[in-house]
Short mmCIF file of N, CA and C in Angstrom, two decimals:
data_model
loop_
_atom_site.label_atom_id
_atom_site.label_comp_id
_atom_site.label_asym_id
_atom_site.label_seq_id
_atom_site.Cartn_x
_atom_site.Cartn_y
_atom_site.Cartn_z
N MET A 1 6.46 -26.46 -17.62
CA MET A 1 6.45 -25.32 -18.47
C MET A 1 5.45 -24.52 -17.94
N ILE A 2 5.64 -22.98 -17.54
CA ILE A 2 4.39 -22.47 -17.10
C ILE A 2 4.08 -21.50 -17.94
N ALA A 3 2.56 -21.27 -18.06
CA ALA A 3 1.66 -20.18 -18.90
C ALA A 3 1.74 -19.17 -18.25
N VAL A 4 2.08 -17.81 -18.53
CA VAL A 4 1.72 -16.51 -17.80
C VAL A 4 1.19 -15.61 -18.78
N PHE A 5 -0.21 -15.41 -18.44
CA PHE A 5 -0.99 -14.50 -18.87
C PHE A 5 -1.11 -13.16 -18.32
N ASN A 6 -0.97 -12.21 -19.19
CA ASN A 6 -1.46 -10.99 -18.79
C ASN A 6 -2.72 -10.34 -19.76
N GLY A 7 -3.43 -9.52 -18.89
CA GLY A 7 -4.61 -9.03 -19.59
C GLY A 7 -4.48 -7.77 -19.90
N VAL A 8 -5.51 -7.15 -20.02
CA VAL A 8 -6.10 -6.00 -20.75
C VAL A 8 -5.27 -4.97 -19.99
N ASN A 9 -4.75 -4.05 -20.98
CA ASN A 9 -4.01 -2.90 -20.33
C ASN A 9 -2.56 -3.05 -20.05
N LEU A 10 -2.16 -4.41 -19.74
CA LEU A 10 -1.08 -4.40 -19.18
C LEU A 10 0.01 -4.23 -20.04
N ASN A 11 -0.16 -4.04 -21.48
CA ASN A 11 0.87 -3.77 -22.37
C ASN A 11 1.52 -2.22 -22.00
N MET A 12 0.75 -1.59 -21.33
CA MET A 12 0.79 -0.42 -21.14
C MET A 12 1.83 0.04 -19.70
N LEU A 13 2.08 -1.14 -19.41
CA LEU A 13 3.19 -1.11 -18.16
C LEU A 13 4.23 -0.20 -18.26
N GLY A 14 4.62 0.71 -17.36
CA GLY A 14 5.76 1.60 -17.22
C GLY A 14 5.34 2.90 -17.87
N GLN A 15 4.30 2.92 -18.22
CA GLN A 15 3.73 4.16 -18.87
C GLN A 15 2.33 4.57 -18.13
N ARG A 16 1.42 3.56 -17.65
CA ARG A 16 0.22 3.85 -16.69
C ARG A 16 0.49 3.67 -15.43
N ASP A 17 0.20 4.97 -14.59
CA ASP A 17 0.13 5.05 -13.65
C ASP A 17 1.14 4.34 -12.76
N PRO A 18 2.35 4.91 -12.86
CA PRO A 18 3.41 4.01 -12.09
C PRO A 18 3.06 4.08 -10.74
N ALA A 19 2.50 4.72 -10.00
CA ALA A 19 2.31 4.86 -8.43
C ALA A 19 1.58 3.38 -8.16
N GLN A 20 0.71 2.95 -8.87
CA GLN A 20 0.14 1.52 -8.86
C GLN A 20 0.70 0.43 -9.59
N TYR A 21 1.17 0.69 -10.59
CA TYR A 21 1.57 -0.45 -11.16
C TYR A 21 3.17 -0.38 -11.49
N GLY A 22 4.15 0.40 -10.80
CA GLY A 22 5.61 0.32 -11.12
C GLY A 22 5.81 0.97 -12.59
N THR A 23 7.11 1.11 -12.71
CA THR A 23 7.77 1.54 -14.17
C THR A 23 8.39 0.50 -15.11
N LEU A 24 8.31 -0.74 -14.56
CA LEU A 24 8.71 -1.71 -15.63
C LEU A 24 7.89 -1.59 -16.41
N THR A 25 8.41 -1.84 -17.60
CA THR A 25 7.56 -1.84 -18.93
C THR A 25 7.08 -3.70 -19.19
N LEU A 26 6.38 -4.11 -19.80
CA LEU A 26 6.09 -5.29 -19.86
C LEU A 26 6.87 -6.37 -20.47
N GLY A 27 7.73 -5.75 -21.40
CA GLY A 27 8.84 -6.43 -21.99
C GLY A 27 9.63 -6.62 -20.83
N GLU A 28 10.06 -5.73 -19.84
CA GLU A 28 11.38 -5.99 -18.99
C GLU A 28 10.54 -6.65 -17.80
N LEU A 29 9.26 -6.67 -17.65
CA LEU A 29 8.84 -7.85 -16.99
C LEU A 29 8.70 -9.44 -17.39
N GLU A 30 8.35 -9.48 -18.68
CA GLU A 30 8.82 -10.79 -19.21
C GLU A 30 10.15 -11.35 -19.15
N SER A 31 11.40 -10.46 -19.43
CA SER A 31 12.45 -10.67 -19.13
C SER A 31 12.86 -11.45 -17.81
N LYS A 32 12.14 -10.79 -16.86
CA LYS A 32 12.53 -11.01 -15.72
C LYS A 32 11.73 -12.71 -15.25
N ILE A 33 10.54 -12.57 -16.03
CA ILE A 33 9.83 -13.77 -15.63
C ILE A 33 10.78 -15.24 -16.50
N TYR A 34 11.34 -14.91 -17.63
CA TYR A 34 11.91 -15.71 -18.02
C TYR A 34 13.19 -15.96 -17.24
N GLU A 35 13.82 -15.14 -16.57
CA GLU A 35 14.78 -15.32 -15.75
C GLU A 35 14.36 -16.06 -14.77
N TRP A 36 13.44 -15.62 -13.89
CA TRP A 36 13.27 -16.24 -12.61
C TRP A 36 12.88 -17.87 -12.99
N SER A 37 11.98 -18.14 -14.05
CA SER A 37 11.78 -19.62 -14.39
C SER A 37 12.91 -20.45 -14.44
N ARG A 38 13.85 -19.76 -15.32
CA ARG A 38 15.11 -20.60 -15.93
C ARG A 38 15.69 -20.91 -14.25
N ALA A 39 15.70 -19.89 -13.44
CA ALA A 39 16.13 -20.22 -12.03
C ALA A 39 15.62 -21.05 -11.20
N ALA A 40 14.48 -21.30 -11.37
CA ALA A 40 13.66 -22.32 -10.66
C ALA A 40 13.60 -23.65 -11.27
N GLY A 41 14.08 -23.60 -12.77
CA GLY A 41 14.30 -24.90 -13.04
C GLY A 41 13.33 -25.38 -13.99
N THR A 42 12.79 -24.36 -14.47
CA THR A 42 11.63 -24.56 -15.48
C THR A 42 11.54 -23.14 -16.61
N THR A 43 10.75 -23.33 -17.47
CA THR A 43 10.56 -22.14 -18.63
C THR A 43 9.17 -21.70 -18.55
N ALA A 44 8.94 -20.69 -18.96
CA ALA A 44 7.65 -19.94 -18.93
C ALA A 44 7.52 -19.31 -20.41
N ARG A 45 6.35 -19.20 -20.66
CA ARG A 45 5.73 -18.89 -22.30
C ARG A 45 4.73 -17.73 -21.75
N CYS A 46 4.95 -16.25 -22.02
CA CYS A 46 4.57 -15.46 -21.89
C CYS A 46 3.31 -14.85 -23.29
N PHE A 47 2.15 -14.42 -22.75
CA PHE A 47 1.07 -14.08 -23.60
C PHE A 47 0.56 -12.89 -23.02
N GLN A 48 0.17 -11.69 -23.69
CA GLN A 48 -0.41 -10.50 -23.08
C GLN A 48 -1.45 -10.07 -24.43
N THR A 49 -2.60 -9.84 -24.25
CA THR A 49 -3.35 -9.49 -25.01
C THR A 49 -4.62 -8.43 -24.56
N ASN A 50 -5.07 -7.50 -25.12
CA ASN A 50 -6.06 -6.75 -24.85
C ASN A 50 -7.67 -7.49 -25.37
N HIS A 51 -7.71 -8.29 -26.12
CA HIS A 51 -8.85 -9.19 -26.53
C HIS A 51 -9.26 -10.43 -25.76
N GLU A 52 -10.36 -10.11 -25.06
CA GLU A 52 -10.80 -11.54 -23.85
C GLU A 52 -10.63 -12.79 -24.91
N GLY A 53 -11.33 -12.82 -26.14
CA GLY A 53 -11.43 -14.04 -26.62
C GLY A 53 -10.23 -15.06 -27.13
N ALA A 54 -9.29 -13.93 -27.34
CA ALA A 54 -7.87 -14.07 -27.57
C ALA A 54 -7.10 -15.04 -26.40
N LEU A 55 -7.29 -14.06 -25.14
CA LEU A 55 -6.68 -14.72 -24.15
C LEU A 55 -7.56 -16.27 -23.76
N ILE A 56 -8.73 -16.21 -24.02
CA ILE A 56 -9.56 -17.68 -23.45
C ILE A 56 -8.81 -18.37 -24.86
N ASP A 57 -8.72 -18.20 -25.79
CA ASP A 57 -8.18 -18.97 -26.83
C ASP A 57 -6.87 -20.13 -26.28
N HIS A 58 -5.99 -18.88 -25.79
CA HIS A 58 -4.69 -19.30 -25.33
C HIS A 58 -4.63 -20.32 -23.99
N ILE A 59 -5.97 -19.82 -23.23
CA ILE A 59 -5.83 -20.60 -22.12
C ILE A 59 -6.41 -22.32 -22.42
N HIS A 60 -7.51 -22.06 -23.46
CA HIS A 60 -7.77 -23.49 -23.99
C HIS A 60 -6.53 -24.21 -24.26
N GLU A 61 -5.73 -23.53 -25.14
CA GLU A 61 -4.20 -24.05 -25.88
C GLU A 61 -3.41 -24.62 -24.64
N CYS A 62 -3.11 -24.03 -23.66
CA CYS A 62 -2.18 -24.38 -22.92
C CYS A 62 -2.46 -25.60 -21.85
N ARG A 63 -3.84 -25.95 -22.26
CA ARG A 63 -4.16 -27.32 -21.45
C ARG A 63 -3.07 -28.56 -21.93
N GLY A 64 -2.62 -28.11 -23.12
CA GLY A 64 -2.08 -29.43 -23.74
C GLY A 64 -0.46 -29.43 -23.44
N TRP A 65 0.07 -28.33 -22.66
CA TRP A 65 1.47 -28.15 -22.49
C TRP A 65 1.88 -27.55 -21.04
N ALA A 66 0.97 -26.70 -20.38
CA ALA A 66 1.47 -26.25 -19.28
C ALA A 66 1.45 -26.89 -17.82
N SER A 67 2.23 -27.08 -17.05
CA SER A 67 1.82 -27.55 -15.71
C SER A 67 1.64 -26.80 -14.50
N GLY A 68 1.55 -25.56 -14.87
CA GLY A 68 0.95 -24.19 -14.05
C GLY A 68 0.86 -23.12 -14.90
N VAL A 69 0.02 -22.23 -14.37
CA VAL A 69 -0.71 -20.87 -15.11
C VAL A 69 -0.40 -19.97 -14.01
N ILE A 70 -0.05 -18.75 -14.74
CA ILE A 70 -0.02 -17.73 -13.87
C ILE A 70 -1.10 -16.61 -14.54
N ILE A 71 -1.66 -15.66 -14.02
CA ILE A 71 -2.62 -14.80 -14.70
C ILE A 71 -2.79 -13.42 -13.97
N ASN A 72 -2.79 -12.67 -14.60
CA ASN A 72 -3.28 -10.83 -14.55
C ASN A 72 -4.14 -10.80 -15.27
N PRO A 73 -5.35 -10.92 -14.91
CA PRO A 73 -6.40 -10.44 -16.20
C PRO A 73 -6.67 -8.96 -16.20
N GLY A 74 -5.83 -8.51 -15.46
CA GLY A 74 -5.78 -6.81 -15.29
C GLY A 74 -7.75 -6.74 -14.93
N ALA A 75 -8.27 -5.80 -15.68
CA ALA A 75 -9.59 -5.32 -15.46
C ALA A 75 -10.81 -6.63 -15.51
N TRP A 76 -10.54 -7.36 -16.38
CA TRP A 76 -10.93 -8.35 -16.64
C TRP A 76 -11.42 -9.34 -15.05
N THR A 77 -10.70 -9.26 -14.42
CA THR A 77 -10.61 -10.10 -13.18
C THR A 77 -12.04 -9.59 -12.44
N HIS A 78 -12.77 -8.41 -12.60
CA HIS A 78 -13.82 -8.14 -12.02
C HIS A 78 -15.19 -8.58 -12.79
N TYR A 79 -15.09 -8.69 -13.71
CA TYR A 79 -16.18 -8.89 -14.52
C TYR A 79 -16.10 -10.11 -15.49
N ALA A 80 -15.39 -10.79 -15.91
CA ALA A 80 -15.24 -11.50 -17.21
C ALA A 80 -15.46 -12.99 -16.91
N TYR A 81 -16.68 -13.59 -16.66
CA TYR A 81 -16.99 -14.64 -16.43
C TYR A 81 -16.80 -15.68 -17.50
N ALA A 82 -16.63 -15.33 -18.92
CA ALA A 82 -16.04 -16.11 -19.99
C ALA A 82 -14.78 -16.78 -19.36
N LEU A 83 -13.95 -15.66 -19.01
CA LEU A 83 -12.61 -15.96 -18.55
C LEU A 83 -12.62 -16.84 -17.23
N ARG A 84 -13.46 -16.67 -16.55
CA ARG A 84 -13.41 -17.38 -15.57
C ARG A 84 -13.70 -18.97 -15.74
N ASP A 85 -14.91 -18.65 -16.72
CA ASP A 85 -14.87 -20.15 -17.24
C ASP A 85 -13.98 -20.95 -18.00
N ALA A 86 -13.25 -20.11 -18.79
CA ALA A 86 -12.20 -21.11 -19.29
C ALA A 86 -11.10 -21.35 -18.41
N LEU A 87 -10.73 -20.64 -17.03
CA LEU A 87 -9.64 -20.99 -16.11
C LEU A 87 -10.30 -22.22 -15.52
N GLU A 88 -11.59 -22.51 -15.17
CA GLU A 88 -12.18 -23.42 -14.53
C GLU A 88 -12.01 -24.99 -15.22
N ILE A 89 -11.72 -24.82 -16.47
CA ILE A 89 -11.35 -26.07 -17.15
C ILE A 89 -10.14 -26.47 -17.31
N VAL A 90 -9.07 -25.68 -16.75
CA VAL A 90 -7.87 -25.68 -16.75
C VAL A 90 -7.40 -26.97 -15.40
N THR A 91 -6.90 -27.77 -15.80
CA THR A 91 -6.53 -29.05 -14.98
C THR A 91 -5.31 -28.68 -13.97
N VAL A 92 -4.45 -27.56 -14.30
CA VAL A 92 -3.21 -27.68 -13.37
C VAL A 92 -3.64 -26.19 -12.25
N PRO A 93 -2.40 -26.24 -11.60
CA PRO A 93 -2.65 -25.19 -10.42
C PRO A 93 -2.50 -23.37 -11.18
N ILE A 94 -3.32 -22.54 -10.84
CA ILE A 94 -3.33 -21.43 -11.30
C ILE A 94 -3.12 -20.39 -10.34
N VAL A 95 -1.99 -19.15 -10.47
CA VAL A 95 -2.11 -18.60 -9.53
C VAL A 95 -2.69 -17.08 -10.19
N GLU A 96 -3.28 -16.35 -9.58
CA GLU A 96 -3.84 -14.98 -9.79
C GLU A 96 -2.96 -13.95 -9.29
N VAL A 97 -2.31 -13.27 -10.13
CA VAL A 97 -1.38 -11.87 -9.53
C VAL A 97 -1.75 -10.79 -9.99
N HIS A 98 -1.66 -9.92 -8.88
CA HIS A 98 -1.87 -8.53 -9.40
C HIS A 98 -0.73 -7.55 -8.55
N LEU A 99 -0.26 -6.78 -9.68
CA LEU A 99 0.67 -5.93 -9.26
C LEU A 99 0.23 -4.77 -8.31
N SER A 100 -0.93 -4.67 -8.01
CA SER A 100 -1.64 -3.43 -7.22
C SER A 100 -2.12 -4.50 -5.86
N ASP A 101 -2.53 -4.03 -5.01
CA ASP A 101 -3.61 -4.58 -3.97
C ASP A 101 -4.85 -4.37 -4.19
N ILE A 102 -5.61 -5.15 -5.02
CA ILE A 102 -6.78 -4.77 -5.36
C ILE A 102 -7.86 -4.79 -4.35
N THR A 103 -7.47 -5.27 -2.93
CA THR A 103 -8.43 -5.27 -1.99
C THR A 103 -8.31 -3.85 -1.19
N ALA A 104 -7.30 -3.15 -1.61
CA ALA A 104 -7.23 -1.61 -0.98
C ALA A 104 -7.62 -0.67 -2.09
N ARG A 105 -8.15 -0.99 -2.81
CA ARG A 105 -8.48 0.10 -4.18
C ARG A 105 -10.02 0.35 -4.20
N GLU A 106 -10.41 0.67 -5.45
CA GLU A 106 -11.94 1.36 -5.44
C GLU A 106 -12.81 -0.34 -5.14
N GLU A 107 -13.70 0.10 -4.73
CA GLU A 107 -14.75 -0.88 -4.48
C GLU A 107 -15.17 -1.89 -5.66
N TRP A 108 -15.01 -1.22 -6.69
CA TRP A 108 -15.43 -2.36 -7.94
C TRP A 108 -14.39 -3.14 -8.31
N ARG A 109 -13.16 -2.64 -8.06
CA ARG A 109 -11.50 -3.34 -7.91
C ARG A 109 -11.59 -4.70 -7.02
N ARG A 110 -12.21 -4.48 -6.06
CA ARG A 110 -11.87 -5.52 -5.00
C ARG A 110 -12.46 -7.07 -5.17
N ASN A 111 -13.67 -7.03 -6.09
CA ASN A 111 -14.09 -8.27 -6.53
C ASN A 111 -13.30 -9.08 -7.46
N SER A 112 -13.15 -10.47 -7.41
CA SER A 112 -12.57 -11.35 -8.45
C SER A 112 -13.44 -12.41 -8.73
N VAL A 113 -13.77 -12.32 -9.97
CA VAL A 113 -14.64 -13.53 -10.50
C VAL A 113 -13.83 -14.78 -10.73
N ILE A 114 -12.62 -14.60 -10.84
CA ILE A 114 -12.05 -15.78 -10.67
C ILE A 114 -11.38 -16.39 -9.70
N ALA A 115 -11.77 -15.88 -8.68
CA ALA A 115 -11.19 -16.23 -7.10
C ALA A 115 -11.25 -17.74 -7.09
N ASP A 116 -12.35 -18.15 -7.36
CA ASP A 116 -13.01 -19.62 -6.75
C ASP A 116 -12.38 -20.36 -7.85
N VAL A 117 -11.84 -20.02 -8.78
CA VAL A 117 -11.37 -21.15 -9.84
C VAL A 117 -9.50 -21.12 -9.68
N VAL A 118 -9.00 -20.15 -8.68
CA VAL A 118 -7.70 -20.03 -8.84
C VAL A 118 -7.17 -20.93 -7.45
N ALA A 119 -5.85 -21.31 -7.49
CA ALA A 119 -5.38 -21.91 -6.38
C ALA A 119 -4.88 -21.26 -5.14
N HIS A 120 -4.29 -19.98 -5.99
CA HIS A 120 -3.59 -19.19 -4.66
C HIS A 120 -3.71 -17.63 -5.68
N ARG A 121 -3.69 -16.68 -4.70
CA ARG A 121 -3.72 -15.18 -5.22
C ARG A 121 -2.33 -14.29 -4.56
N ILE A 122 -1.70 -13.81 -5.38
CA ILE A 122 -0.91 -13.00 -4.89
C ILE A 122 -1.02 -11.35 -5.33
N SER A 123 -1.26 -10.30 -4.55
CA SER A 123 -2.04 -9.09 -4.70
C SER A 123 -0.96 -7.98 -4.07
N GLY A 124 -0.72 -7.05 -4.94
CA GLY A 124 0.13 -5.86 -4.01
C GLY A 124 1.77 -6.21 -3.92
N HIS A 125 2.20 -6.99 -4.61
CA HIS A 125 3.62 -7.15 -4.50
C HIS A 125 4.28 -6.75 -5.63
N GLY A 126 3.76 -6.07 -6.48
CA GLY A 126 4.48 -5.53 -7.55
C GLY A 126 4.80 -6.60 -8.66
N GLU A 127 6.00 -6.21 -9.37
CA GLU A 127 6.51 -7.30 -10.33
C GLU A 127 7.24 -8.83 -9.22
N ASP A 128 7.36 -8.33 -8.19
CA ASP A 128 7.89 -9.69 -7.25
C ASP A 128 6.88 -10.31 -7.20
N GLY A 129 5.57 -10.33 -7.39
CA GLY A 129 4.30 -11.32 -7.25
C GLY A 129 4.71 -12.28 -8.53
N TYR A 130 4.88 -11.91 -9.46
CA TYR A 130 5.20 -12.93 -10.43
C TYR A 130 6.28 -14.01 -9.86
N HIS A 131 7.43 -13.40 -9.18
CA HIS A 131 8.50 -14.48 -9.08
C HIS A 131 7.92 -15.21 -7.62
N GLU A 132 7.03 -14.68 -6.89
CA GLU A 132 6.51 -15.53 -5.78
C GLU A 132 5.35 -16.65 -6.46
N ALA A 133 4.73 -15.89 -7.84
CA ALA A 133 3.76 -16.88 -8.22
C ALA A 133 4.59 -18.18 -8.72
N ILE A 134 5.70 -17.89 -9.42
CA ILE A 134 6.71 -18.93 -10.05
C ILE A 134 7.22 -20.02 -8.81
N THR A 135 7.37 -19.28 -7.80
CA THR A 135 8.12 -20.27 -6.52
C THR A 135 6.82 -21.40 -6.11
N TRP A 136 5.70 -20.39 -5.79
CA TRP A 136 4.56 -21.22 -5.35
C TRP A 136 4.21 -22.34 -6.52
N LEU A 137 4.19 -22.19 -7.70
CA LEU A 137 3.66 -23.31 -8.70
C LEU A 137 4.93 -24.47 -8.67
N MET A 138 6.15 -23.92 -8.42
CA MET A 138 7.10 -25.19 -8.39
C MET A 138 6.85 -25.65 -7.32
N GLN A 139 6.75 -25.21 -6.17
CA GLN A 139 6.18 -26.03 -4.74
C GLN A 139 5.24 -26.99 -5.02
N ALA A 140 4.19 -26.32 -5.79
CA ALA A 140 2.81 -27.10 -5.84
C ALA A 140 2.81 -28.40 -6.64
N THR A 141 3.90 -28.11 -7.91
CA THR A 141 3.86 -29.09 -8.76
C THR A 141 5.19 -29.87 -8.51
N LYS A 142 5.80 -29.71 -7.45
CA LYS A 142 7.08 -30.48 -7.15
C LYS A 142 7.92 -30.35 -8.27
N GLY A 143 7.98 -29.23 -9.05
CA GLY A 143 8.97 -28.69 -10.08
C GLY A 143 8.78 -29.37 -11.49
N VAL A 144 7.32 -30.12 -11.67
CA VAL A 144 6.94 -30.61 -12.81
C VAL A 144 7.18 -29.62 -13.92
#
């Protein structure tokens, strides 16, 4: 089972800057994630929050059941060291996903404080980045 974590402001998908983030709502994205997971032979559990501590609690909890993690921390990517530390103790592969290409945006968005604790990053592929992350995790874990 794959844990899919979406961070701060991702509940505003479909309403916030469609040029950067697309027109899909979070609910629509989660439906696609569930569909892609089933097609890959696994299941996904999605969680979104605007509260860093709640996300950290869910990361700690997933250590008992997840075979892989997909995370889009939103703006927390750039400064949330507590989130980085929580991810560091996860023992399964982690994929960092960003809808927009963070390396082509404002200078402050180019840094990822979680980069050194994730196994793979997909950035700038829109919603397809989540599909790519599921595929990558299934290959990395041999479908566990």
